[in-house]
mmCIF file of C-alpha atoms in Angstrom:
data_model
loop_
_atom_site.group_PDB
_atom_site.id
_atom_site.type_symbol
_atom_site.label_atom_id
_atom_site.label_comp_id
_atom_site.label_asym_id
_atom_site.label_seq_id
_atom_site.Cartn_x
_atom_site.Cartn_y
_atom_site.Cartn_z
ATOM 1 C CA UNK K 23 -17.557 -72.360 -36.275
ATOM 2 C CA UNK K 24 -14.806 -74.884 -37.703
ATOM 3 C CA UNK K 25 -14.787 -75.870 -34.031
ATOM 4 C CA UNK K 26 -18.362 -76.621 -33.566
ATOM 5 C CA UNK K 27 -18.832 -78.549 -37.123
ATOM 6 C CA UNK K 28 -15.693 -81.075 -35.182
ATOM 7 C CA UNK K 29 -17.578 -81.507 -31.945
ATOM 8 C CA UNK K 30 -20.891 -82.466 -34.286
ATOM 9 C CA UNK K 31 -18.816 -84.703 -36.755
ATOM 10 C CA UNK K 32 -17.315 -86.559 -33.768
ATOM 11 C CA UNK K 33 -20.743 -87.751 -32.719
ATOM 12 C CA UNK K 34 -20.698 -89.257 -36.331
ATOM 13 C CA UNK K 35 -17.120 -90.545 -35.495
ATOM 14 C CA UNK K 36 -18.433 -92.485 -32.195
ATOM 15 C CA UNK K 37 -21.002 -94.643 -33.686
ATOM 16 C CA UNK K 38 -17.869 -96.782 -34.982
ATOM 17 C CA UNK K 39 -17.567 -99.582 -32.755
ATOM 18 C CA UNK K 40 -13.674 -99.099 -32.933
ATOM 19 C CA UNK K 41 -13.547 -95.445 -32.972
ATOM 20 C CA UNK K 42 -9.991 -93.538 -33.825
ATOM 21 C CA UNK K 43 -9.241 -92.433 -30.177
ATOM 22 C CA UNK K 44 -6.766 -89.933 -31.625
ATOM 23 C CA UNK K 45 -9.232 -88.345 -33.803
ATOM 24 C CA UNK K 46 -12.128 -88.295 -31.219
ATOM 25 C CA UNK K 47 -9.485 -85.807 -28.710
ATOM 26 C CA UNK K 48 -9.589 -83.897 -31.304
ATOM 27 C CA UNK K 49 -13.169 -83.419 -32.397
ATOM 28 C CA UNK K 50 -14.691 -83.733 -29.231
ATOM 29 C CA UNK K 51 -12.143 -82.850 -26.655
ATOM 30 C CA UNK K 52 -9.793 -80.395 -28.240
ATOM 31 C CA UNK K 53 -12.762 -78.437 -29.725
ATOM 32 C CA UNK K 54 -14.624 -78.020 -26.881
ATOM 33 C CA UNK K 55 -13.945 -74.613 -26.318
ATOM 34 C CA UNK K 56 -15.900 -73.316 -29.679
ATOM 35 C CA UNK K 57 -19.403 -73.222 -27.626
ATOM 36 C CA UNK K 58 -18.219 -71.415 -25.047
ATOM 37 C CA UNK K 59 -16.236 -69.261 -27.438
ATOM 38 C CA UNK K 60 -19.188 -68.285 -29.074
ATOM 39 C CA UNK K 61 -20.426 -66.514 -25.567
ATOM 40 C CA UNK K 62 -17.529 -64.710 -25.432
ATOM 41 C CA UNK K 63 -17.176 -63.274 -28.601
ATOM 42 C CA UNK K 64 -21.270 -62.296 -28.433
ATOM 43 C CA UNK K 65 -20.315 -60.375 -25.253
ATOM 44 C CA UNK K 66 -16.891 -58.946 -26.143
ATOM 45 C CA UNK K 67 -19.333 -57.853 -29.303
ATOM 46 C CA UNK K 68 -22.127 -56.253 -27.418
ATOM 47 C CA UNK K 69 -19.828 -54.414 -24.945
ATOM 48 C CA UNK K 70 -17.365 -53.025 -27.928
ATOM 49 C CA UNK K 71 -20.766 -51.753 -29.360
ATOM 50 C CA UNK K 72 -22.645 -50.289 -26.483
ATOM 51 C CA UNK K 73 -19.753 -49.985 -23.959
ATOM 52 C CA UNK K 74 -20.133 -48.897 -20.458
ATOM 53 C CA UNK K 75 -19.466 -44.933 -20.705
ATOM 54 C CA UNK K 76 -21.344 -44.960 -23.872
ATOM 55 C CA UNK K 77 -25.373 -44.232 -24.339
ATOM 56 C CA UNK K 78 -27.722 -47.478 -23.725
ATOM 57 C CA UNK K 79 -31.023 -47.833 -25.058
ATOM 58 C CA UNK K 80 -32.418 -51.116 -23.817
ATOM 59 C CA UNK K 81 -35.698 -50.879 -26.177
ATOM 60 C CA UNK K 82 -33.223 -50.232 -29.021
ATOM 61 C CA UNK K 83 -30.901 -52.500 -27.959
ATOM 62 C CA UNK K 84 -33.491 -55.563 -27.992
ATOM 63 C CA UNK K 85 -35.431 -54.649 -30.684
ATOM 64 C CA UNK K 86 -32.143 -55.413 -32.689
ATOM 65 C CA UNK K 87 -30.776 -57.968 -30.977
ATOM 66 C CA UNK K 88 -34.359 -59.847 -31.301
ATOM 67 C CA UNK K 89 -34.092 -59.343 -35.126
ATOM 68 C CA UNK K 90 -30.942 -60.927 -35.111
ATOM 69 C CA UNK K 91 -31.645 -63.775 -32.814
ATOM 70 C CA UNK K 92 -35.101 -64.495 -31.808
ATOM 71 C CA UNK K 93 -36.045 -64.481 -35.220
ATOM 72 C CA UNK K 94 -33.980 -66.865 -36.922
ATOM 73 C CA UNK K 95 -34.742 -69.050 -33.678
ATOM 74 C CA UNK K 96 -38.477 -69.647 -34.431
ATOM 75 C CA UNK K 97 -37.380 -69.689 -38.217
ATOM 76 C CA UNK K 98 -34.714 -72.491 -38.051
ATOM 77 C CA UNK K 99 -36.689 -74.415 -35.112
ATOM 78 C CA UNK K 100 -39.750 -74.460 -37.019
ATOM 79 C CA UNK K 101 -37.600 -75.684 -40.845
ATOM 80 C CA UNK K 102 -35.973 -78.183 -38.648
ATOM 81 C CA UNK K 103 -39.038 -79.335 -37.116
ATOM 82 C CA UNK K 104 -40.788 -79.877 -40.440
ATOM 83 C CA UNK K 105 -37.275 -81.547 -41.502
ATOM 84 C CA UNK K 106 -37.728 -84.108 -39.082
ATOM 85 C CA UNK K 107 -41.180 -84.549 -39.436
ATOM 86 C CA UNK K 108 -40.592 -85.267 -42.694
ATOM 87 C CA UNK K 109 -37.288 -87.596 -42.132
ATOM 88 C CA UNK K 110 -39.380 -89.565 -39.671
ATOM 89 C CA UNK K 111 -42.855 -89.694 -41.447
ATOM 90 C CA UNK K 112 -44.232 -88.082 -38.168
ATOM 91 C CA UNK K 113 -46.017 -84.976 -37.118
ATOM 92 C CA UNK K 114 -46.298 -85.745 -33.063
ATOM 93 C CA UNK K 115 -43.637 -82.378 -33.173
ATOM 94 C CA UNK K 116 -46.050 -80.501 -33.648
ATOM 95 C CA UNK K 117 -48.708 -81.349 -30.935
ATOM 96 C CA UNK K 118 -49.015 -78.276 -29.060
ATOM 97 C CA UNK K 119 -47.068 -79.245 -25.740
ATOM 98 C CA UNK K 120 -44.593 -80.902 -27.582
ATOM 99 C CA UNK K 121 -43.978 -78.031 -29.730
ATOM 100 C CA UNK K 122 -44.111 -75.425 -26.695
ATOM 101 C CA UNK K 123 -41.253 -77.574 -24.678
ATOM 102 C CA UNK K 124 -39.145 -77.573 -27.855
ATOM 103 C CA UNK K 125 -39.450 -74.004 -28.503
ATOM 104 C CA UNK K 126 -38.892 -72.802 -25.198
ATOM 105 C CA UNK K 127 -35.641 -75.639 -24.807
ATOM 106 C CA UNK K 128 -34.277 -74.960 -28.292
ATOM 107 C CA UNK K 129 -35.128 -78.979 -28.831
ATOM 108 C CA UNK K 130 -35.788 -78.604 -32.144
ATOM 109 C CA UNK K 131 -32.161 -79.724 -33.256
ATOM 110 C CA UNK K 132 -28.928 -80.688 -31.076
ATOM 111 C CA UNK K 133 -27.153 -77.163 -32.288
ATOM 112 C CA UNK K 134 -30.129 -74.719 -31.489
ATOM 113 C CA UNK K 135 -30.254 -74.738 -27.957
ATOM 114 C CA UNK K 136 -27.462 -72.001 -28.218
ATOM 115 C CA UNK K 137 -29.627 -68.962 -29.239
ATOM 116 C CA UNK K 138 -31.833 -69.865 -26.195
ATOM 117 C CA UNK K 139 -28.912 -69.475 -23.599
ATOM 118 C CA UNK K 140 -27.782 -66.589 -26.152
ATOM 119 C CA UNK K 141 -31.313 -65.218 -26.098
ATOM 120 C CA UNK K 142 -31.257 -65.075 -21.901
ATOM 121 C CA UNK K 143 -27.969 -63.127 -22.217
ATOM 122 C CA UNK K 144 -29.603 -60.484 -24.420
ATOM 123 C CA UNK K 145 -32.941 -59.749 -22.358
ATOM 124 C CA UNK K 146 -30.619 -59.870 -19.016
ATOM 125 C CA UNK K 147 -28.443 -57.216 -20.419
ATOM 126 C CA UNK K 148 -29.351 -54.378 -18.006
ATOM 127 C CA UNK K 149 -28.165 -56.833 -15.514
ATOM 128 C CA UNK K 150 -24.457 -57.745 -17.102
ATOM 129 C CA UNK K 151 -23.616 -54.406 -17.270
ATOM 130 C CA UNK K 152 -24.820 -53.199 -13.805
ATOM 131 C CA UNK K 153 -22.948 -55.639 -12.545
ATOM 132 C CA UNK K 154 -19.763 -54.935 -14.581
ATOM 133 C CA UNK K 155 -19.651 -51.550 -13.310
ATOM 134 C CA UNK K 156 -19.766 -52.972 -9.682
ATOM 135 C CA UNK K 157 -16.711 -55.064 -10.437
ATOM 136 C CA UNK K 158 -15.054 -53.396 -12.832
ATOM 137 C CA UNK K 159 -12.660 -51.516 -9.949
ATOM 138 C CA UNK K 160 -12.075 -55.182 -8.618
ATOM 139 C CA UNK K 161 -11.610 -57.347 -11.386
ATOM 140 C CA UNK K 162 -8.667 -59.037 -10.132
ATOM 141 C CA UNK K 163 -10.575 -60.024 -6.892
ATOM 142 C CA UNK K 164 -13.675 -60.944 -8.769
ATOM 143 C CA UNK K 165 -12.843 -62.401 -11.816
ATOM 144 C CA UNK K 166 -11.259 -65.434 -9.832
ATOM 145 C CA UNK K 167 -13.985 -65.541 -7.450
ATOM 146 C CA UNK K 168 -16.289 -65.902 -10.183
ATOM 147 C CA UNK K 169 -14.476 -68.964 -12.030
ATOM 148 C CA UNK K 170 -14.483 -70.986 -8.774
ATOM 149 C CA UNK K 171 -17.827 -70.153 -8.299
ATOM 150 C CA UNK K 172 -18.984 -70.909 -12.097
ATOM 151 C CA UNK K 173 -16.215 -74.147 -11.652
ATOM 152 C CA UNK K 174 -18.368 -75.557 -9.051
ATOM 153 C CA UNK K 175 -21.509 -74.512 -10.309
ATOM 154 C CA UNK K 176 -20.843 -76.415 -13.347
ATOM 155 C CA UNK K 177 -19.567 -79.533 -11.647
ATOM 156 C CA UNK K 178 -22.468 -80.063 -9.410
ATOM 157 C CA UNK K 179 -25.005 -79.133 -12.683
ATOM 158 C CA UNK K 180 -22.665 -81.611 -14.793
ATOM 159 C CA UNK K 181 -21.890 -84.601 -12.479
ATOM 160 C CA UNK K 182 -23.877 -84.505 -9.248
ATOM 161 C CA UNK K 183 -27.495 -82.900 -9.572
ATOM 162 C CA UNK K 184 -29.887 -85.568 -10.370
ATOM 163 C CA UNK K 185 -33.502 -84.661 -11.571
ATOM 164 C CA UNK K 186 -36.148 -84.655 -9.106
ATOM 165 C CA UNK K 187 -39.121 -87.211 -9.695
ATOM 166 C CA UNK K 188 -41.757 -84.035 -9.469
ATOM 167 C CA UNK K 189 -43.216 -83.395 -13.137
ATOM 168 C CA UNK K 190 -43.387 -79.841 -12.399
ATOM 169 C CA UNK K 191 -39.508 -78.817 -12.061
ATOM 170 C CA UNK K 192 -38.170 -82.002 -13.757
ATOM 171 C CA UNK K 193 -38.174 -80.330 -17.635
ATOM 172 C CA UNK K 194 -36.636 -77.344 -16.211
ATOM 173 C CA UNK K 195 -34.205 -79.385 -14.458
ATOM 174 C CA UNK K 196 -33.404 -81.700 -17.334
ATOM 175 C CA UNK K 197 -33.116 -78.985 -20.026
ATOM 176 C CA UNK K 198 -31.349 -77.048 -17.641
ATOM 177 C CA UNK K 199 -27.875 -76.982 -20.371
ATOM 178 C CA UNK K 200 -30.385 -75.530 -23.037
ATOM 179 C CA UNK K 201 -31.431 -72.362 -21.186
ATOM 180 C CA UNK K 202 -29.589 -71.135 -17.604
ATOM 181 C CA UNK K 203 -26.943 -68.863 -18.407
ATOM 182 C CA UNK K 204 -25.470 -69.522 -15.316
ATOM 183 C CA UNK K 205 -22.735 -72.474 -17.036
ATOM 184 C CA UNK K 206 -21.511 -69.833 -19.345
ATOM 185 C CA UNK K 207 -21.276 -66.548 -16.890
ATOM 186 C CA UNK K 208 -17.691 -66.608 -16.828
ATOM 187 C CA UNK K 209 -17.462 -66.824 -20.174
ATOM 188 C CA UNK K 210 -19.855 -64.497 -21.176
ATOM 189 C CA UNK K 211 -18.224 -61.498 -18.144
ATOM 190 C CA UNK K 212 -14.758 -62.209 -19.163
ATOM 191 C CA UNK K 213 -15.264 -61.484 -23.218
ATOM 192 C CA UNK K 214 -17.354 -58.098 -21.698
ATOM 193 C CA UNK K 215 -14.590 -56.959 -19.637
ATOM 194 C CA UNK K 216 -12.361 -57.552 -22.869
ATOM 195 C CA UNK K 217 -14.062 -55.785 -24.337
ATOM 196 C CA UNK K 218 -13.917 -52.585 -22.294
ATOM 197 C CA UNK K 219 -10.633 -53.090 -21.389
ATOM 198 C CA UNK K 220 -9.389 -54.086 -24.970
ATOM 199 C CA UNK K 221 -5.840 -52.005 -25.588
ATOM 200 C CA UNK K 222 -5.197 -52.978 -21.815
ATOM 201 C CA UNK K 223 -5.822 -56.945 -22.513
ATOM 202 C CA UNK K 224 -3.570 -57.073 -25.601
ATOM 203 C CA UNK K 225 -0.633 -55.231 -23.710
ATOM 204 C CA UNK K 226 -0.525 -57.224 -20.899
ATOM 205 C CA UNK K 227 -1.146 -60.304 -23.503
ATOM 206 C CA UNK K 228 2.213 -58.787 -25.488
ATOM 207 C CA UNK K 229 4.442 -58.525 -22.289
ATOM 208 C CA UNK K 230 3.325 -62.382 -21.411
ATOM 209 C CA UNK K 231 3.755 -64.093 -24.531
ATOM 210 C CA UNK K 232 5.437 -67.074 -23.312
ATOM 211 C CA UNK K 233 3.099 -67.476 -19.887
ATOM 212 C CA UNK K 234 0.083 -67.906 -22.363
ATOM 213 C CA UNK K 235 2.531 -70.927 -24.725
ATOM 214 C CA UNK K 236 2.701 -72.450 -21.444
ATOM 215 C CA UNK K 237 -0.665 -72.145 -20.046
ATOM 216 C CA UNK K 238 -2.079 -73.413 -23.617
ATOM 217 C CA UNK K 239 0.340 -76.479 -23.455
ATOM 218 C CA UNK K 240 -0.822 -77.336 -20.209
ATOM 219 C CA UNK K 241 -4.166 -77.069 -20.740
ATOM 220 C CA UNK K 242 -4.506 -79.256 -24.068
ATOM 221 C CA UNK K 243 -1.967 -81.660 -22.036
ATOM 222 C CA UNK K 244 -4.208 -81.338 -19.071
ATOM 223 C CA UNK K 245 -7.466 -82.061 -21.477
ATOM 224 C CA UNK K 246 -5.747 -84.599 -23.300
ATOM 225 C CA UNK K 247 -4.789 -86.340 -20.339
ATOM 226 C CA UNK K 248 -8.508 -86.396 -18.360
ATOM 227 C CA UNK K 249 -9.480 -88.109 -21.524
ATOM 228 C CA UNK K 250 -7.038 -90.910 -21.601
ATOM 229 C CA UNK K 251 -7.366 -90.933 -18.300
ATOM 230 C CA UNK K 252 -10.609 -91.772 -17.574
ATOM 231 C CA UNK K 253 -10.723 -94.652 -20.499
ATOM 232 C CA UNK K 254 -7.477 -96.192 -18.612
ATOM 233 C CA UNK K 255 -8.133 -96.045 -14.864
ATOM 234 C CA UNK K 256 -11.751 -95.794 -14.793
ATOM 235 C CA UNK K 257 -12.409 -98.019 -18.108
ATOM 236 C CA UNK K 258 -14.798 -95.345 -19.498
ATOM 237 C CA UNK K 259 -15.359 -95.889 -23.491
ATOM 238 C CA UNK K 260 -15.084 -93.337 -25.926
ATOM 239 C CA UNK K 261 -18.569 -91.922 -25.746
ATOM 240 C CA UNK K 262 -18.400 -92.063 -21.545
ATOM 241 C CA UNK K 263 -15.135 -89.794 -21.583
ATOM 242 C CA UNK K 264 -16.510 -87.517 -24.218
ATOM 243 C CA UNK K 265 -19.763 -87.186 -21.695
ATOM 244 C CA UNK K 266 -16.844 -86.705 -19.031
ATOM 245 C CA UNK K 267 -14.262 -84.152 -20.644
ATOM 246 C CA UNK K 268 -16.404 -81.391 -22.001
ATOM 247 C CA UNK K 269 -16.593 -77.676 -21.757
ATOM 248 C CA UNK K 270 -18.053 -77.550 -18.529
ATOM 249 C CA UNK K 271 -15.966 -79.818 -16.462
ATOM 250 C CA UNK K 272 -13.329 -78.071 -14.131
ATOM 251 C CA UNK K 273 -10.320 -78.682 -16.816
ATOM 252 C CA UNK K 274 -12.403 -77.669 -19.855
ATOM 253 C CA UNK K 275 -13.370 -74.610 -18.174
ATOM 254 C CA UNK K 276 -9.403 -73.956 -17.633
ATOM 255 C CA UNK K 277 -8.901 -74.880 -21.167
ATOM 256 C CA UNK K 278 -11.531 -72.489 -22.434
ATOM 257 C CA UNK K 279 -9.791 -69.105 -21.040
ATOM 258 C CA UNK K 280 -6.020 -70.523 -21.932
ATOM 259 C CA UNK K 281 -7.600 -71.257 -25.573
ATOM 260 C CA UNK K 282 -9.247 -68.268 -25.835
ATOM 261 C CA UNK K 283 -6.052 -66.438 -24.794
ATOM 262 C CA UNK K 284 -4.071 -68.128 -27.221
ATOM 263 C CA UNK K 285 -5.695 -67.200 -30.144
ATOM 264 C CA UNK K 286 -6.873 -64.051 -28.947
ATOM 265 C CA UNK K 287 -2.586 -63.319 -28.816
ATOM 266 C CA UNK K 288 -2.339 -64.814 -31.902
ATOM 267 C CA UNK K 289 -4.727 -63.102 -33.900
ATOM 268 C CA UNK K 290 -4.472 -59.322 -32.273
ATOM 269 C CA UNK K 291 -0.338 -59.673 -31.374
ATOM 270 C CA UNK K 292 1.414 -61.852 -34.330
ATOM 271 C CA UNK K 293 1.532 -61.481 -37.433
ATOM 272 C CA UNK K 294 -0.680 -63.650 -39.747
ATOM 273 C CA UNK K 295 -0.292 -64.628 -43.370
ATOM 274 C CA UNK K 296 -2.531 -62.660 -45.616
ATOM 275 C CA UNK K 297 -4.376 -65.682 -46.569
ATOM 276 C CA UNK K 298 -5.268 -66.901 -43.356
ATOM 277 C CA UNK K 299 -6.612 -63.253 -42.095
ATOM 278 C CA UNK K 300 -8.533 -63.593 -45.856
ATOM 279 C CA UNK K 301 -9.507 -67.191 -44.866
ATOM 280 C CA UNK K 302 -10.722 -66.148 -40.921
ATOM 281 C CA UNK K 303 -12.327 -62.802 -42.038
ATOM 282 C CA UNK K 304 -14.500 -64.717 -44.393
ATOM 283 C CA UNK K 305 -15.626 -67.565 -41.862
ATOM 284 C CA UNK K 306 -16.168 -64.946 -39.312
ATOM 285 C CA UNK K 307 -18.171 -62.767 -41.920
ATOM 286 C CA UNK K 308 -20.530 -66.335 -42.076
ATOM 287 C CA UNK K 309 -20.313 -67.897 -39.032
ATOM 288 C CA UNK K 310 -23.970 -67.273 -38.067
ATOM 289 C CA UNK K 311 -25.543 -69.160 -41.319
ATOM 290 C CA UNK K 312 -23.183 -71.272 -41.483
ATOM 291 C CA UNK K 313 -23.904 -72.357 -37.900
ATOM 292 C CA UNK K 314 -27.601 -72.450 -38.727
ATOM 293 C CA UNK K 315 -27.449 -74.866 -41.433
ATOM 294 C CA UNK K 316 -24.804 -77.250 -40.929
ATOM 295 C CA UNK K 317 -26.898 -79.769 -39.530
ATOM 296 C CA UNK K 318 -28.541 -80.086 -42.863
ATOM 297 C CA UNK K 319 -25.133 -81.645 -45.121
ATOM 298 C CA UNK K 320 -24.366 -83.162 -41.878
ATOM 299 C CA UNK K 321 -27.495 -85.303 -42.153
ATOM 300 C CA UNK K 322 -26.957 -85.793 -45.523
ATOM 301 C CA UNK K 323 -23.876 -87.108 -45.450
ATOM 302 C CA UNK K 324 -24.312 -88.935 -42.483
ATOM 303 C CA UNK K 325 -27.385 -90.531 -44.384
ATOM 304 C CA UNK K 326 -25.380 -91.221 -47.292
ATOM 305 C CA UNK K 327 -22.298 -93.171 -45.427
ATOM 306 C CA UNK K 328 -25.297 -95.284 -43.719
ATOM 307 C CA UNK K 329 -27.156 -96.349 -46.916
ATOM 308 C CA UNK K 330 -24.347 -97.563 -48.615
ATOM 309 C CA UNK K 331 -22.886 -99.222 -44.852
ATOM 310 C CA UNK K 332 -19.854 -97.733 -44.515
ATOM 311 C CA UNK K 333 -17.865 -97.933 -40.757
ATOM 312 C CA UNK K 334 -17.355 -94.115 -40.323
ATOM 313 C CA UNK K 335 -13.794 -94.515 -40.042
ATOM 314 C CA UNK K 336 -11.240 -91.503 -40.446
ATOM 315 C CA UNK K 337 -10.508 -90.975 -43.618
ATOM 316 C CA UNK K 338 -14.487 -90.899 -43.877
ATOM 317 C CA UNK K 339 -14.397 -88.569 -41.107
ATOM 318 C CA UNK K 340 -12.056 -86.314 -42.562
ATOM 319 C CA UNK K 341 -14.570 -86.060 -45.762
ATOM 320 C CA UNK K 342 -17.756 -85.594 -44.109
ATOM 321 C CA UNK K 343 -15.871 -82.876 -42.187
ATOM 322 C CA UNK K 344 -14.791 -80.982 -45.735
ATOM 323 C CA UNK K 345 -18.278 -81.778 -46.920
ATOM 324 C CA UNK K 346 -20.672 -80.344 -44.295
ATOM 325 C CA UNK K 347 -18.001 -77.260 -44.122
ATOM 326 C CA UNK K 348 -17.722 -76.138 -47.465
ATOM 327 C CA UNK K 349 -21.176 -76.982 -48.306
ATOM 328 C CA UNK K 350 -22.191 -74.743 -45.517
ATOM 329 C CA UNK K 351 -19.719 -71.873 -46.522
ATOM 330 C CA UNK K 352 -20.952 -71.935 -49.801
ATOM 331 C CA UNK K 353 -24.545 -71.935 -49.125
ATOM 332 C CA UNK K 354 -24.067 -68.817 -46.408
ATOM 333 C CA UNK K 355 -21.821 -66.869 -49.329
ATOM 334 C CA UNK K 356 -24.575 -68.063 -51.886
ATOM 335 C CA UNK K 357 -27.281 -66.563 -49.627
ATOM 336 C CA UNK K 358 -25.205 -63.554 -49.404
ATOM 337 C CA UNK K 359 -25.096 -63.077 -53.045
ATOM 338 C CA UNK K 360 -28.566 -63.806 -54.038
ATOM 339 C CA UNK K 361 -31.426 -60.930 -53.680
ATOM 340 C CA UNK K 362 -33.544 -62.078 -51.575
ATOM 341 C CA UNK K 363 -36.744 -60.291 -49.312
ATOM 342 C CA UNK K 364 -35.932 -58.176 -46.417
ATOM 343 C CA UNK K 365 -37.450 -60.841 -44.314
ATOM 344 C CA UNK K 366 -36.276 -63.783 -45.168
ATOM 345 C CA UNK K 367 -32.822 -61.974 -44.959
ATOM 346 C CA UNK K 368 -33.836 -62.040 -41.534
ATOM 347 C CA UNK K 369 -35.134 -65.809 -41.090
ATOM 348 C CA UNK K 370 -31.516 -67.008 -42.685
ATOM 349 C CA UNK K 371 -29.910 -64.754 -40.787
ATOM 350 C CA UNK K 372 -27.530 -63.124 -43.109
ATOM 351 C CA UNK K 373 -29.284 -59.185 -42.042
#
């Protein structure tokens, strides 16, 4: 969540016509790896709770995970639509085919596309976990076959496919990020097979401690690199590499996994200080509402360095980043506190 507030803050960051290059690696590059993370950790989730051995209801299964998702979609979608409306002193949102292409692209704000692509990855569960139990004899055949595959998928998708000039396909084409859970398969198989392989992943995690050091030092010098790189040799600005050096590209895709290692080790094999676990447990406990509503301080804030003309510099940065984070934590443990109705437990996503 921390991850995803940087990568939203740094858009903030790049409308400074001198941005801090240093400070843009690390909101936009170096915390790249929180969407995808999110994929993971919903499928290491689901397969934990319902894994493959175990009894599967798919009506069951959906009817909850609906509740949980699709719900607080249409919910936030429709509050941010009327926030916008509202900011912009117009209702043209809300013409019918506007409306239906933002609700079925998750347009509605720049974070909500994710419970679409999350959404897909529910109703296709049948499908996940057939093919899991295909594979699960030949992971170490498949699971590299499938990141070369996903690898080019996502660099054709990212940097070669251009829309085609027929109305019919071209929304589905354009949108394509918002919805096709084909970018994040990888992802989404390799925090499933955690999952059911759990006490297997963190031994072989504990007898490779230093491998994963290294392959997290490469990667962030890797990521770190492409991004200079690309603003040196090919003279790309700021906003240009960050369009460049994302999640999807071939070395954000590497530096998704060795991240995701890394802190997996960290968290299940060291030792941390009771704080931090305190600190983590509680973020973790409101991720989801948190995610929901940061948009809203972000805004705000965002609004408030504009009226009074202030160059979003760093140490501005920095304090829009504390402000949209705690204000966010302390409206999803507010929520939390508060009695409120069943169902708009459910809309805020906190049941």
């Amino acid at each position: 969540m921390l991850g995803v507030i940087a990568i939203h803050i740094g858009s903030v960051a790049l409308t400074n016509p001198t941005p801090n290059l240093g400070l843009i690696a690390v909101l936009e590059i170096l915390s790249r790896f929180s969407v995808p993370a999110f994929f993971f950790l919903s499928a290491f989730g689901l397969f934990y709770k319902y894994p493959l051995q175990g009894p599967f209801s798919y009506t069951t299964y959906l009817k909850r995970r609906l509740k949980t998702v699709f719900i607080p979609y249409l919910f936030w979608s429709l509050f941010y639509l009327c926030y916008m409306s509202v900011a912009e002193h117009s209702y043209t949102l809300f013409r019918p085919l506007t409306l239906g292409k933002t609700l079925l692209f998750g347009l509605s704000m720049y974070h909500i596309y994710f419970l679409v692509i999350l959404l897909w990855f529910y109703l296709l569960m049948p499908l996940w976990r057939y093919l899991l139990k295909k594979t699960d004899r030949h992971a170490y055949i498949f699971f590299p076959l499938l990141f070369i595959g996903n690898v080019i998928f996502n660099y054709y998708s990212s940097y070669v496919w251009i829309a085609p000039p027929t109305s019919l396909w071209h929304d589905l084409f354009v949108y394509r990020l918002n919805y096709l859970v084909l970018h994040y398969i990888f992802i989404f198989f390799f925090g499933a097979f955690t999952a059911e392989h759990f006490p297997a992943v963190i031994a072989w995690m504990k007898n490779h401690a230093v491998f994963l050091y290294l392959f997290q030092g490469a990667a962030v010098l890797a990521m770190l690199g492409s991004y200079a790189g690309v603003m040196h040799y090919w003279q790309y600005s700021a906003l240009s590499a960050v369009f460049t050096i994302h999640q999807l590209s071939p070395i954000g895709m590497i530096y998704t996994v060795s991240t995701l290692l890394f802190f997996l080790y960290r968290w299940e094999c060291r030792s941390l200080s009771p704080v931090c676990q305190r600190l983590f447990t509680l973020l973790g406990n409101v991720s989801y509402p948190m995610y929901l509503v940061h948009p809203v301080w972000l805004s705000i804030g965002a609004a408030y360095l504009h009226h009074r003309h202030l160059v979003p510099d760093a140490a501005y940065i920095l304090c829009l980043y504390l402000f949209v984070t705690l204000t966010s934590l302390l409206y999803s443990l507010l929520i939390q506190k508060i009695s409120l109705p069943s169902w708009l437990q459910i809309c805020l996503g906190i049941k």
